[in-house]
Coordinates of N, CA and C in Angstrom, one line a residue:
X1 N -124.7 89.4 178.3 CA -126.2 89.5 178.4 C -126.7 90.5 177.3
X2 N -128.0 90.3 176.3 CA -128.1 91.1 175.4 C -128.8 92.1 176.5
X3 N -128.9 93.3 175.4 CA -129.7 94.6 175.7 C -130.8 94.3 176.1
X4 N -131.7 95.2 177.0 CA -133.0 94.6 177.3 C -133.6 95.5 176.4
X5 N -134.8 95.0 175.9 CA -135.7 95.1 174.5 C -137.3 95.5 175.2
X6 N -138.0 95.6 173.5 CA -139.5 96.2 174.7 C -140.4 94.4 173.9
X7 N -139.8 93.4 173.9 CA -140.0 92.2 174.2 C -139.3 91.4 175.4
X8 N -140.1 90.6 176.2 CA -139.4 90.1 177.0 C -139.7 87.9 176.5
X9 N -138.4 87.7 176.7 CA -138.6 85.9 176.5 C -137.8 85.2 177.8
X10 N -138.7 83.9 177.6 CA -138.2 83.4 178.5 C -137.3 81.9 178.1
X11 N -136.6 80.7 179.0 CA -136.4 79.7 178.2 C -136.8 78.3 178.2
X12 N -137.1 77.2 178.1 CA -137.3 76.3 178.9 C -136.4 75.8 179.7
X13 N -134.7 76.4 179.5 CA -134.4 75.6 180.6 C -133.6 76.8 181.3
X14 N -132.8 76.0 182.2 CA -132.3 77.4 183.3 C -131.0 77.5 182.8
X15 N -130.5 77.4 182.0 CA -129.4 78.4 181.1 C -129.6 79.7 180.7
X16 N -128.9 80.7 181.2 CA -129.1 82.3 181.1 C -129.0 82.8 179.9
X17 N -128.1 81.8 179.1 CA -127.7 82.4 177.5 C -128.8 81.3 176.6
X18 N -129.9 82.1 176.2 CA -130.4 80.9 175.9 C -130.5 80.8 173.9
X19 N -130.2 79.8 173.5 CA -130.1 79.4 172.7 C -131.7 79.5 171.5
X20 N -131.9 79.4 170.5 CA -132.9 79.1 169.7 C -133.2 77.2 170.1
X21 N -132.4 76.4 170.2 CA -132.5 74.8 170.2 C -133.1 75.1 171.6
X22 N -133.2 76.0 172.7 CA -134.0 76.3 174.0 C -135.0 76.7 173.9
X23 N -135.6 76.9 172.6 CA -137.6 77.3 172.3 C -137.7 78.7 173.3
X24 N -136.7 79.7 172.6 CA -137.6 80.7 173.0 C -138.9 81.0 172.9
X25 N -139.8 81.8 174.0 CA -141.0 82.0 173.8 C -141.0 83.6 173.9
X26 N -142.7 84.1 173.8 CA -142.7 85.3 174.3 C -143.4 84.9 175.6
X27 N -143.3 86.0 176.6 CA -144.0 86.1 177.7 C -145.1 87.0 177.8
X28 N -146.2 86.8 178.4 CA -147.1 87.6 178.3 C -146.7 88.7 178.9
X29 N -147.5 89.8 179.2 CA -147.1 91.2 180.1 C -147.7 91.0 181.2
X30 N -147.0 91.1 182.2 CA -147.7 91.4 183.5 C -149.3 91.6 184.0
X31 N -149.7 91.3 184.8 CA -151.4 91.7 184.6 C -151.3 92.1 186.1
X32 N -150.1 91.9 187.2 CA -150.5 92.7 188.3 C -150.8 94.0 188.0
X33 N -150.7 95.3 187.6 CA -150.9 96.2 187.8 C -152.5 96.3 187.8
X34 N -153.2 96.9 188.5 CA -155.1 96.8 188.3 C -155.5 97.9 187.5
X35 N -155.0 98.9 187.0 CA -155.1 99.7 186.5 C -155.1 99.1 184.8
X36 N -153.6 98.2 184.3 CA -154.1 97.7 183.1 C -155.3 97.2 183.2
X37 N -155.0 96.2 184.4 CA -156.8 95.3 183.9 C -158.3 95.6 184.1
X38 N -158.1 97.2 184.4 CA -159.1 98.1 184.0 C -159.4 98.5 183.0
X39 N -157.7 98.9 182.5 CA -158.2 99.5 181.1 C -158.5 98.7 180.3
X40 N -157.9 97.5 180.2 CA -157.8 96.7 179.2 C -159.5 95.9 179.3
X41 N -160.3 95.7 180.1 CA -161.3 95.6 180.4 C -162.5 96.9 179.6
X42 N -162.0 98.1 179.9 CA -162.7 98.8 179.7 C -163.0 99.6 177.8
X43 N -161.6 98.9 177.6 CA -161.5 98.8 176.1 C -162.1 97.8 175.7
X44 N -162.7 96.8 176.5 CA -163.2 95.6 175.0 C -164.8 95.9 175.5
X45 N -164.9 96.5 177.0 CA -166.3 96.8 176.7 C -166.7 97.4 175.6
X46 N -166.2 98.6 175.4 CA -166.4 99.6 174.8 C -166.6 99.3 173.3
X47 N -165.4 98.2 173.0 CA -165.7 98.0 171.7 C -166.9 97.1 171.4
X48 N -167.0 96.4 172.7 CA -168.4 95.8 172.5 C -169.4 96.1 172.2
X49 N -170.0 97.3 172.5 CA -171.1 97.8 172.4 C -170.8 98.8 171.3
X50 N -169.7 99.1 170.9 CA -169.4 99.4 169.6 C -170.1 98.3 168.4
X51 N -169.5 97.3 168.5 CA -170.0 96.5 167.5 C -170.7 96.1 168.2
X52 N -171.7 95.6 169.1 CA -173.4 95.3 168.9 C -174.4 96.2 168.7
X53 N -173.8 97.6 168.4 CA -174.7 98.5 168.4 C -174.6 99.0 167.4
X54 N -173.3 98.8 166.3 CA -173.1 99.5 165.5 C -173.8 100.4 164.6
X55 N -173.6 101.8 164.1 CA -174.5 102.7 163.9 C -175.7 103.1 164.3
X56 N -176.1 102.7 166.0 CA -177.5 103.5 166.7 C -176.8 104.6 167.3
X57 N -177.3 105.5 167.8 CA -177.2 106.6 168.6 C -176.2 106.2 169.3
X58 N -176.2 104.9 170.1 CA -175.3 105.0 171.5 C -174.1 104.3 171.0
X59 N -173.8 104.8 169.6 CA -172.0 104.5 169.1 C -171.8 106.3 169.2
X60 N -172.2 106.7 168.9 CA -172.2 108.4 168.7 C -172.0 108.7 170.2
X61 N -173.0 108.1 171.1 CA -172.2 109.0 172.6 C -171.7 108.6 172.4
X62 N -171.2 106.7 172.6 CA -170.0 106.3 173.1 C -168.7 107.2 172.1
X63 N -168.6 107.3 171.0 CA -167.7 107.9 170.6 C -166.9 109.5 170.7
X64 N -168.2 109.9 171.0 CA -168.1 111.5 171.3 C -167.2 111.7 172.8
X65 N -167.4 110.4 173.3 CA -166.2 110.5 175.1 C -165.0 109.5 175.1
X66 N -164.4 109.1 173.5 CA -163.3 108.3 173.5 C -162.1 109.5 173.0
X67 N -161.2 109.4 173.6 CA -160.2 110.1 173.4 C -160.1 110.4 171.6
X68 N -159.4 111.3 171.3 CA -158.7 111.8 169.8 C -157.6 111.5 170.1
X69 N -156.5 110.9 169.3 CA -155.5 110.8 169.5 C -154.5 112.1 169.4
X70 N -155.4 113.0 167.9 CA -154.7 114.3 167.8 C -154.7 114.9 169.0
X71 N -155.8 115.1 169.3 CA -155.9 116.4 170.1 C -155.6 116.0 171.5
X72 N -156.0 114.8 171.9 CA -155.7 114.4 173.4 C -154.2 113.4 173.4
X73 N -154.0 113.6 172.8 CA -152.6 113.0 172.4 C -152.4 111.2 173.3
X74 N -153.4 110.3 173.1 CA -153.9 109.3 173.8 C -155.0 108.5 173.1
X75 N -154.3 107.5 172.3 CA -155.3 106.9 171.7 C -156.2 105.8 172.6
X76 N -157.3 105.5 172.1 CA -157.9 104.2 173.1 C -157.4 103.1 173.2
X77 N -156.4 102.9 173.7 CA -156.1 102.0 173.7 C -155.4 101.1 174.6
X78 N -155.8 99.7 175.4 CA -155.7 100.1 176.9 C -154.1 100.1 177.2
X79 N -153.1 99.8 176.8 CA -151.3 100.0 176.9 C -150.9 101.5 177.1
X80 N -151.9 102.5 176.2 CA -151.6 104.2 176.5 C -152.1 104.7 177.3
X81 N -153.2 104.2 177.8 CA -154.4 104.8 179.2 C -153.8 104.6 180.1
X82 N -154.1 105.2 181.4 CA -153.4 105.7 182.3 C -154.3 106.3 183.1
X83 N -154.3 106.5 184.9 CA -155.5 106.8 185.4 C -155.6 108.4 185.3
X84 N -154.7 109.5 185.0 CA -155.1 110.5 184.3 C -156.1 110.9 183.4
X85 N -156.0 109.6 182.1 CA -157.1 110.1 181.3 C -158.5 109.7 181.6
X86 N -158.2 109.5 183.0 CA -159.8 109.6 183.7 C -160.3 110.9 184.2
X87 N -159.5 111.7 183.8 CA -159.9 113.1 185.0 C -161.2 114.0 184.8
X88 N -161.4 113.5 183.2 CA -162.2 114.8 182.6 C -163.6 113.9 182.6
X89 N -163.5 112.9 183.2 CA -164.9 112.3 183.6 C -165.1 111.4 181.9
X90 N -164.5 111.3 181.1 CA -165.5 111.0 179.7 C -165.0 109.8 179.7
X91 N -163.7 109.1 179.8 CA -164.1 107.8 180.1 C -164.8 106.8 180.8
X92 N -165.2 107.5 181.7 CA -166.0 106.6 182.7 C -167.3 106.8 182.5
X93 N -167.9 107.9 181.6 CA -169.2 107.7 181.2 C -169.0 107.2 180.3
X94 N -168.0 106.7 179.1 CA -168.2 105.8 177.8 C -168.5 104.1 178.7
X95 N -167.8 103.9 179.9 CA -167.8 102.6 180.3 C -169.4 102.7 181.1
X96 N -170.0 103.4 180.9 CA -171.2 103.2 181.9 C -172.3 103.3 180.8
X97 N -172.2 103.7 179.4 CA -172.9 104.1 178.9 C -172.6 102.6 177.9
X98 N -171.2 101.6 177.9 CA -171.4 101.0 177.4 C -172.1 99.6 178.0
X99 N -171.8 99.6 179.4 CA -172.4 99.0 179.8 C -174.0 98.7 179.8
X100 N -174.5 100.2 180.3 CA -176.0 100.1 180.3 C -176.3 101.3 179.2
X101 N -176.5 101.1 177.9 CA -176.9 102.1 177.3 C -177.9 103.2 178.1
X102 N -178.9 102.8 178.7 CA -180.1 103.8 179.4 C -179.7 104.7 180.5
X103 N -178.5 104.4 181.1 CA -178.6 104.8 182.2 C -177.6 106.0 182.2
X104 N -177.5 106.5 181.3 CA -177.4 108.1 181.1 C -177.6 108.4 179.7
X105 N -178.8 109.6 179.7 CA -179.6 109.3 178.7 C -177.7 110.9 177.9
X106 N -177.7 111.9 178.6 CA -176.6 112.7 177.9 C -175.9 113.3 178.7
X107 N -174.3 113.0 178.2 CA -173.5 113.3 179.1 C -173.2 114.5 179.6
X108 N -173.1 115.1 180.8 CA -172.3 116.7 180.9 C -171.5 117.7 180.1
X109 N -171.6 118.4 179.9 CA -170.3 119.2 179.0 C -168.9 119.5 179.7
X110 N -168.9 119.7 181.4 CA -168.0 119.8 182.2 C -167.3 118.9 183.1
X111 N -166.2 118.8 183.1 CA -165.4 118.0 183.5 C -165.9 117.3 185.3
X112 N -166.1 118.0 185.7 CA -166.9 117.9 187.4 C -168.2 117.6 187.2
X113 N -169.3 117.7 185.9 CA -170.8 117.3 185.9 C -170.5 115.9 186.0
X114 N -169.2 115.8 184.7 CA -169.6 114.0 184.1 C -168.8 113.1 185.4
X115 N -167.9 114.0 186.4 CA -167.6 112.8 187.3 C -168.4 112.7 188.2
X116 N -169.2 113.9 189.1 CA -170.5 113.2 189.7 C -171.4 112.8 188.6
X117 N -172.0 113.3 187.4 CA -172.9 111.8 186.8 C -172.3 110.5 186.9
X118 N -170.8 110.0 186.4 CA -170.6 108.7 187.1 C -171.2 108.1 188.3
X119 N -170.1 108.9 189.7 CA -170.6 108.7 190.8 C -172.2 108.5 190.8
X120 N -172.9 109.6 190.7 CA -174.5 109.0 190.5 C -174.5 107.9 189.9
X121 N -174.9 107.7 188.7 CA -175.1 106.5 188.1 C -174.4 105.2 188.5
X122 N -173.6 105.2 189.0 CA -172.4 104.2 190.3 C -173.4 102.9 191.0
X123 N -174.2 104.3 192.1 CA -174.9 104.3 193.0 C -176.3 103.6 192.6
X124 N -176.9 104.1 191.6 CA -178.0 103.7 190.7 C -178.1 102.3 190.5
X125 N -176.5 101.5 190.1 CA -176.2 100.3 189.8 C -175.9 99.7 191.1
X126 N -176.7 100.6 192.5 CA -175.8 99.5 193.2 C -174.4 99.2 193.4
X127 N -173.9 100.4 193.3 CA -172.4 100.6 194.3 C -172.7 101.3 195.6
X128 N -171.6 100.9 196.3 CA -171.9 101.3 198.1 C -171.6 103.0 197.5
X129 N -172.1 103.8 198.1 CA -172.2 105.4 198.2 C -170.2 105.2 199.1
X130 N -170.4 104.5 199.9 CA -169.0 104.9 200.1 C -168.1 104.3 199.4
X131 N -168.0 103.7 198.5 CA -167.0 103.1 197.6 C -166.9 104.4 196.0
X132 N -167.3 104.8 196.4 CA -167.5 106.3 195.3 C -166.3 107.3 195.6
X133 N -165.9 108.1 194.9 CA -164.8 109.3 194.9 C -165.7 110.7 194.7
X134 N -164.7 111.7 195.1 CA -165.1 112.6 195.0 C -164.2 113.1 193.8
X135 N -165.0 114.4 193.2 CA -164.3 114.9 192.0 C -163.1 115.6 192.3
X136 N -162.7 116.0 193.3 CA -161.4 116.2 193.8 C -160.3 115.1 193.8
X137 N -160.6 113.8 194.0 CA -159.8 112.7 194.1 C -159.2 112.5 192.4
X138 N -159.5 112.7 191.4 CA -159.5 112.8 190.6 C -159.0 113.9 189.3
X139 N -159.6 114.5 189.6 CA -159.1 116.1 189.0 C -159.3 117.3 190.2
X140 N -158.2 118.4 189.3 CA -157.4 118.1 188.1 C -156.3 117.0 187.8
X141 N -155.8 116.6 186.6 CA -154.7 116.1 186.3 C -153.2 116.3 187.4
X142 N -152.3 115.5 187.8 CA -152.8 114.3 188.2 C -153.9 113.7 189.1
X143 N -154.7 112.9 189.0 CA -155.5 111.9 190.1 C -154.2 112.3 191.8
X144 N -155.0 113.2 192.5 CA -155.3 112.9 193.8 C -154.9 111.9 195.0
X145 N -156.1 111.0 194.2 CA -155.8 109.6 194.9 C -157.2 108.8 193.9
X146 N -156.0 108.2 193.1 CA -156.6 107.3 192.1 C -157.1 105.7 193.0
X147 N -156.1 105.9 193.9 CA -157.1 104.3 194.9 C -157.9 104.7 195.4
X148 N -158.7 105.4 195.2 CA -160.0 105.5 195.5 C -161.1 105.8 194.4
X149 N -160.6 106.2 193.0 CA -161.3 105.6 191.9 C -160.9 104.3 191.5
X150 N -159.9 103.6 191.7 CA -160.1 102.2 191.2 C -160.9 101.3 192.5
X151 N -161.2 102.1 193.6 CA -161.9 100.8 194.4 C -163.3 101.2 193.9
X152 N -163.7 102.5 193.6 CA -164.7 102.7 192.9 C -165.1 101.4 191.8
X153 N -164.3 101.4 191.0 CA -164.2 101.2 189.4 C -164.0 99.4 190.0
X154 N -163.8 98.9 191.0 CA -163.8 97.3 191.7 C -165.0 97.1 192.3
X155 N -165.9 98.1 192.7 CA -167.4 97.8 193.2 C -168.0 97.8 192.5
X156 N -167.9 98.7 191.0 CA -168.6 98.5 189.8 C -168.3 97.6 189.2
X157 N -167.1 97.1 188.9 CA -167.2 95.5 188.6 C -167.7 95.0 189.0
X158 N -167.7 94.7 190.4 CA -168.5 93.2 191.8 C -170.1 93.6 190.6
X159 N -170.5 94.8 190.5 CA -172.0 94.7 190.0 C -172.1 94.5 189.2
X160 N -171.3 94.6 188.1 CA -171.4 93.7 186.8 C -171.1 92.2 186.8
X161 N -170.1 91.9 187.2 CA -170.3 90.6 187.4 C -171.5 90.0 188.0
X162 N -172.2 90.3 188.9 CA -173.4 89.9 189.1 C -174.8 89.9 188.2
X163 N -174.7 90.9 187.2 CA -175.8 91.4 186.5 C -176.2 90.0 185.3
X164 N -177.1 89.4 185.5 CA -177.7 88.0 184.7 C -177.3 88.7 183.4
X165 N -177.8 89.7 182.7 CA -177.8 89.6 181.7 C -177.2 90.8 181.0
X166 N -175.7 90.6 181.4 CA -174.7 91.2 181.0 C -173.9 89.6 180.2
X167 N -173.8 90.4 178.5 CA -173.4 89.5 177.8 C -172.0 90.0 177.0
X168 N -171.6 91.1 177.7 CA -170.1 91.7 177.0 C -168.8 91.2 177.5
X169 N -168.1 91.7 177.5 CA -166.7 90.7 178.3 C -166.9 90.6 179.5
X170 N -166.6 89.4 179.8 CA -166.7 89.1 181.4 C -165.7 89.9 182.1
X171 N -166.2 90.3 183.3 CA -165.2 91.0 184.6 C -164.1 90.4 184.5
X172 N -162.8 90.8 184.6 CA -161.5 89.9 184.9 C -161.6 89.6 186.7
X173 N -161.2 88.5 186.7 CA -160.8 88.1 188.2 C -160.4 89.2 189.2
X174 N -159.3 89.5 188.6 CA -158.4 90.3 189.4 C -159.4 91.8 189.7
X175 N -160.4 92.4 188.9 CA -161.2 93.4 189.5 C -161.7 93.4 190.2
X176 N -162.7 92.2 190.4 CA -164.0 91.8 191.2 C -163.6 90.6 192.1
X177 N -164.5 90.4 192.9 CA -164.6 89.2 193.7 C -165.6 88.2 192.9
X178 N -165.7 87.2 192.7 CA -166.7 86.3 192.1 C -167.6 85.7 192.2
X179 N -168.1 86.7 193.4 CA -169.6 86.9 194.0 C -170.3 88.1 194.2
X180 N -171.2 87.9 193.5 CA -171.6 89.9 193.7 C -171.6 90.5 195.0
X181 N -171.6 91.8 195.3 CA -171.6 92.2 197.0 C -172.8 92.1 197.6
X182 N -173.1 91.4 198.6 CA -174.4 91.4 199.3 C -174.7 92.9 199.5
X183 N -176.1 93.4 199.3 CA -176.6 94.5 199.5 C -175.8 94.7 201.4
X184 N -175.1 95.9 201.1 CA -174.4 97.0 202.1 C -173.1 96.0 202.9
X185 N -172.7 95.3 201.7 CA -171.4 94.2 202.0 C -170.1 95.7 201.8
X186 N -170.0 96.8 201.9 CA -168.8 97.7 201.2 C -168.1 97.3 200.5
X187 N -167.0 97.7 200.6 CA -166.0 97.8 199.4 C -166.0 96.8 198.4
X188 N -165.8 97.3 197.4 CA -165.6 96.0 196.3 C -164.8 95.5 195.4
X189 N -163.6 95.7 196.7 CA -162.0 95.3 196.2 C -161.7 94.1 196.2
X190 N -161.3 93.4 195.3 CA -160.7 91.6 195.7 C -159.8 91.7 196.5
X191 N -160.1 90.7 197.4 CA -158.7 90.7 199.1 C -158.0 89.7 198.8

C-alpha cells in the first residue's frame, strides 16, 4: 500500500492496488466538518464584496479585519482558519460588514467591543438573542465553547438565506436550514 499523501484518490473499481487503466480521480475534501463550511463560506463572502465594491471605503474596513499573514501568522484563507481566529472578534465583523455594508458603520478597537458589536448587530438582523454567545465562549484563545459560536454563526445564515436581496454566495446547505426561521422559531442549526 503506498504512503498516504496530502492528496487523496479513489478508483472506479474495487481493486485496492489501483492501476492508471482504473481512472484514478481526485476526491473532493470532506465538507462534514461545519466549521470548514463556514469558513469557506465566509471567504467568498468576503471576497465578494471585495470585488463588488472594489476601492469604496467598505474594502478598507473590510480589509483592516482580515488577518496579516506576517503578523497573525494565518492567511485568509478558508483551509488555514480555524475557530480560534475568531477570538479577537475581527472576523466576524469583516463577515457582517460584508454582508451588510451599513450595519456597522466602525469597528471596536478591542477584542470584547467587536464580539458584543457582532452579537449586537446578530440580533439587529434578526437572530434569536438566545442563539448568540457570550465573549467568554470565545475568548481568550482557545474558544471556550465554539458550539455555541457556530450555532450562532447557523442562525445568521438561516437570515441570510432568507434576505430577498442578498446577491453574494448563497448559504451552503449544510449551515442553514432552507427556510428562513419564523420570527422566535430558536436555534438556527440544520437538524
Amino acid at each position: 500500500v503506498a504512503a498516504e499523501s496530502s492528496s487523496e484518490y479513489e478508483t472506479d473499481s474495487d481493486d485496492e492496488h489501483a492501476a492508471t487503466q482504473h481512472g484514478l480521480r481526485r476526491v473532493e475534501k470532506d465538507t462534514g466538518d461545519p466549521w470548514r463550511v463556514f469558513f469557506g463560506w465566509l471567504v467568498e463572502v468576503v471576497n465578494y464584496r471585495l470585488q463588488a465594491e472594489a476601492g469604496k471605503l467598505v474594502c478598507k474596513q473590510i480589509e483592516a479585519l482580515l488577518p496579516d499573514p506576517a503578523k497573525d501568522g494565518v492567511a485568509f484563507d478558508a483551509d488555514e482558519l480555524k475557530p480560534d481566529h475568531l477570538s479577537d472578534g475581527k472576523l466576524l465583523l469583516a463577515l457582517l460588514v460584508a454582508l451588510r455594508p451599513a450595519c456597522l458603520p466602525k469597528a471596536m478597537t478591542v477584542a470584547l467591543g467587536r464580539i458584543a458589536q457582532f452579537n449586537k448587530v446578530c440580533v439587529s438582523l434578526k437572530v434569536n438573542p438566545s442563539d448568540t454567545f457570550t465573549p467568554p465562549d470565545l475568548m481568550p484563545a482557545p474558544a471556550q465553547n465554539p458550539h455555541l459560536v457556530l450555532r450562532c454563526l447557523h442562525a445568521l445564515a438561516a437570515q441570510v438565506r432568507g434576505w430577498k436581496d442578498w446577491t453574494g454566495p448563497p448559504v451552503p446547505k449544510a449551515l442553514a436550514p432552507l427556510t428562513p426561521l419564523a420570527k422566535g422559531a430558536g436555534r438556527g442549526v440544520a437538524r
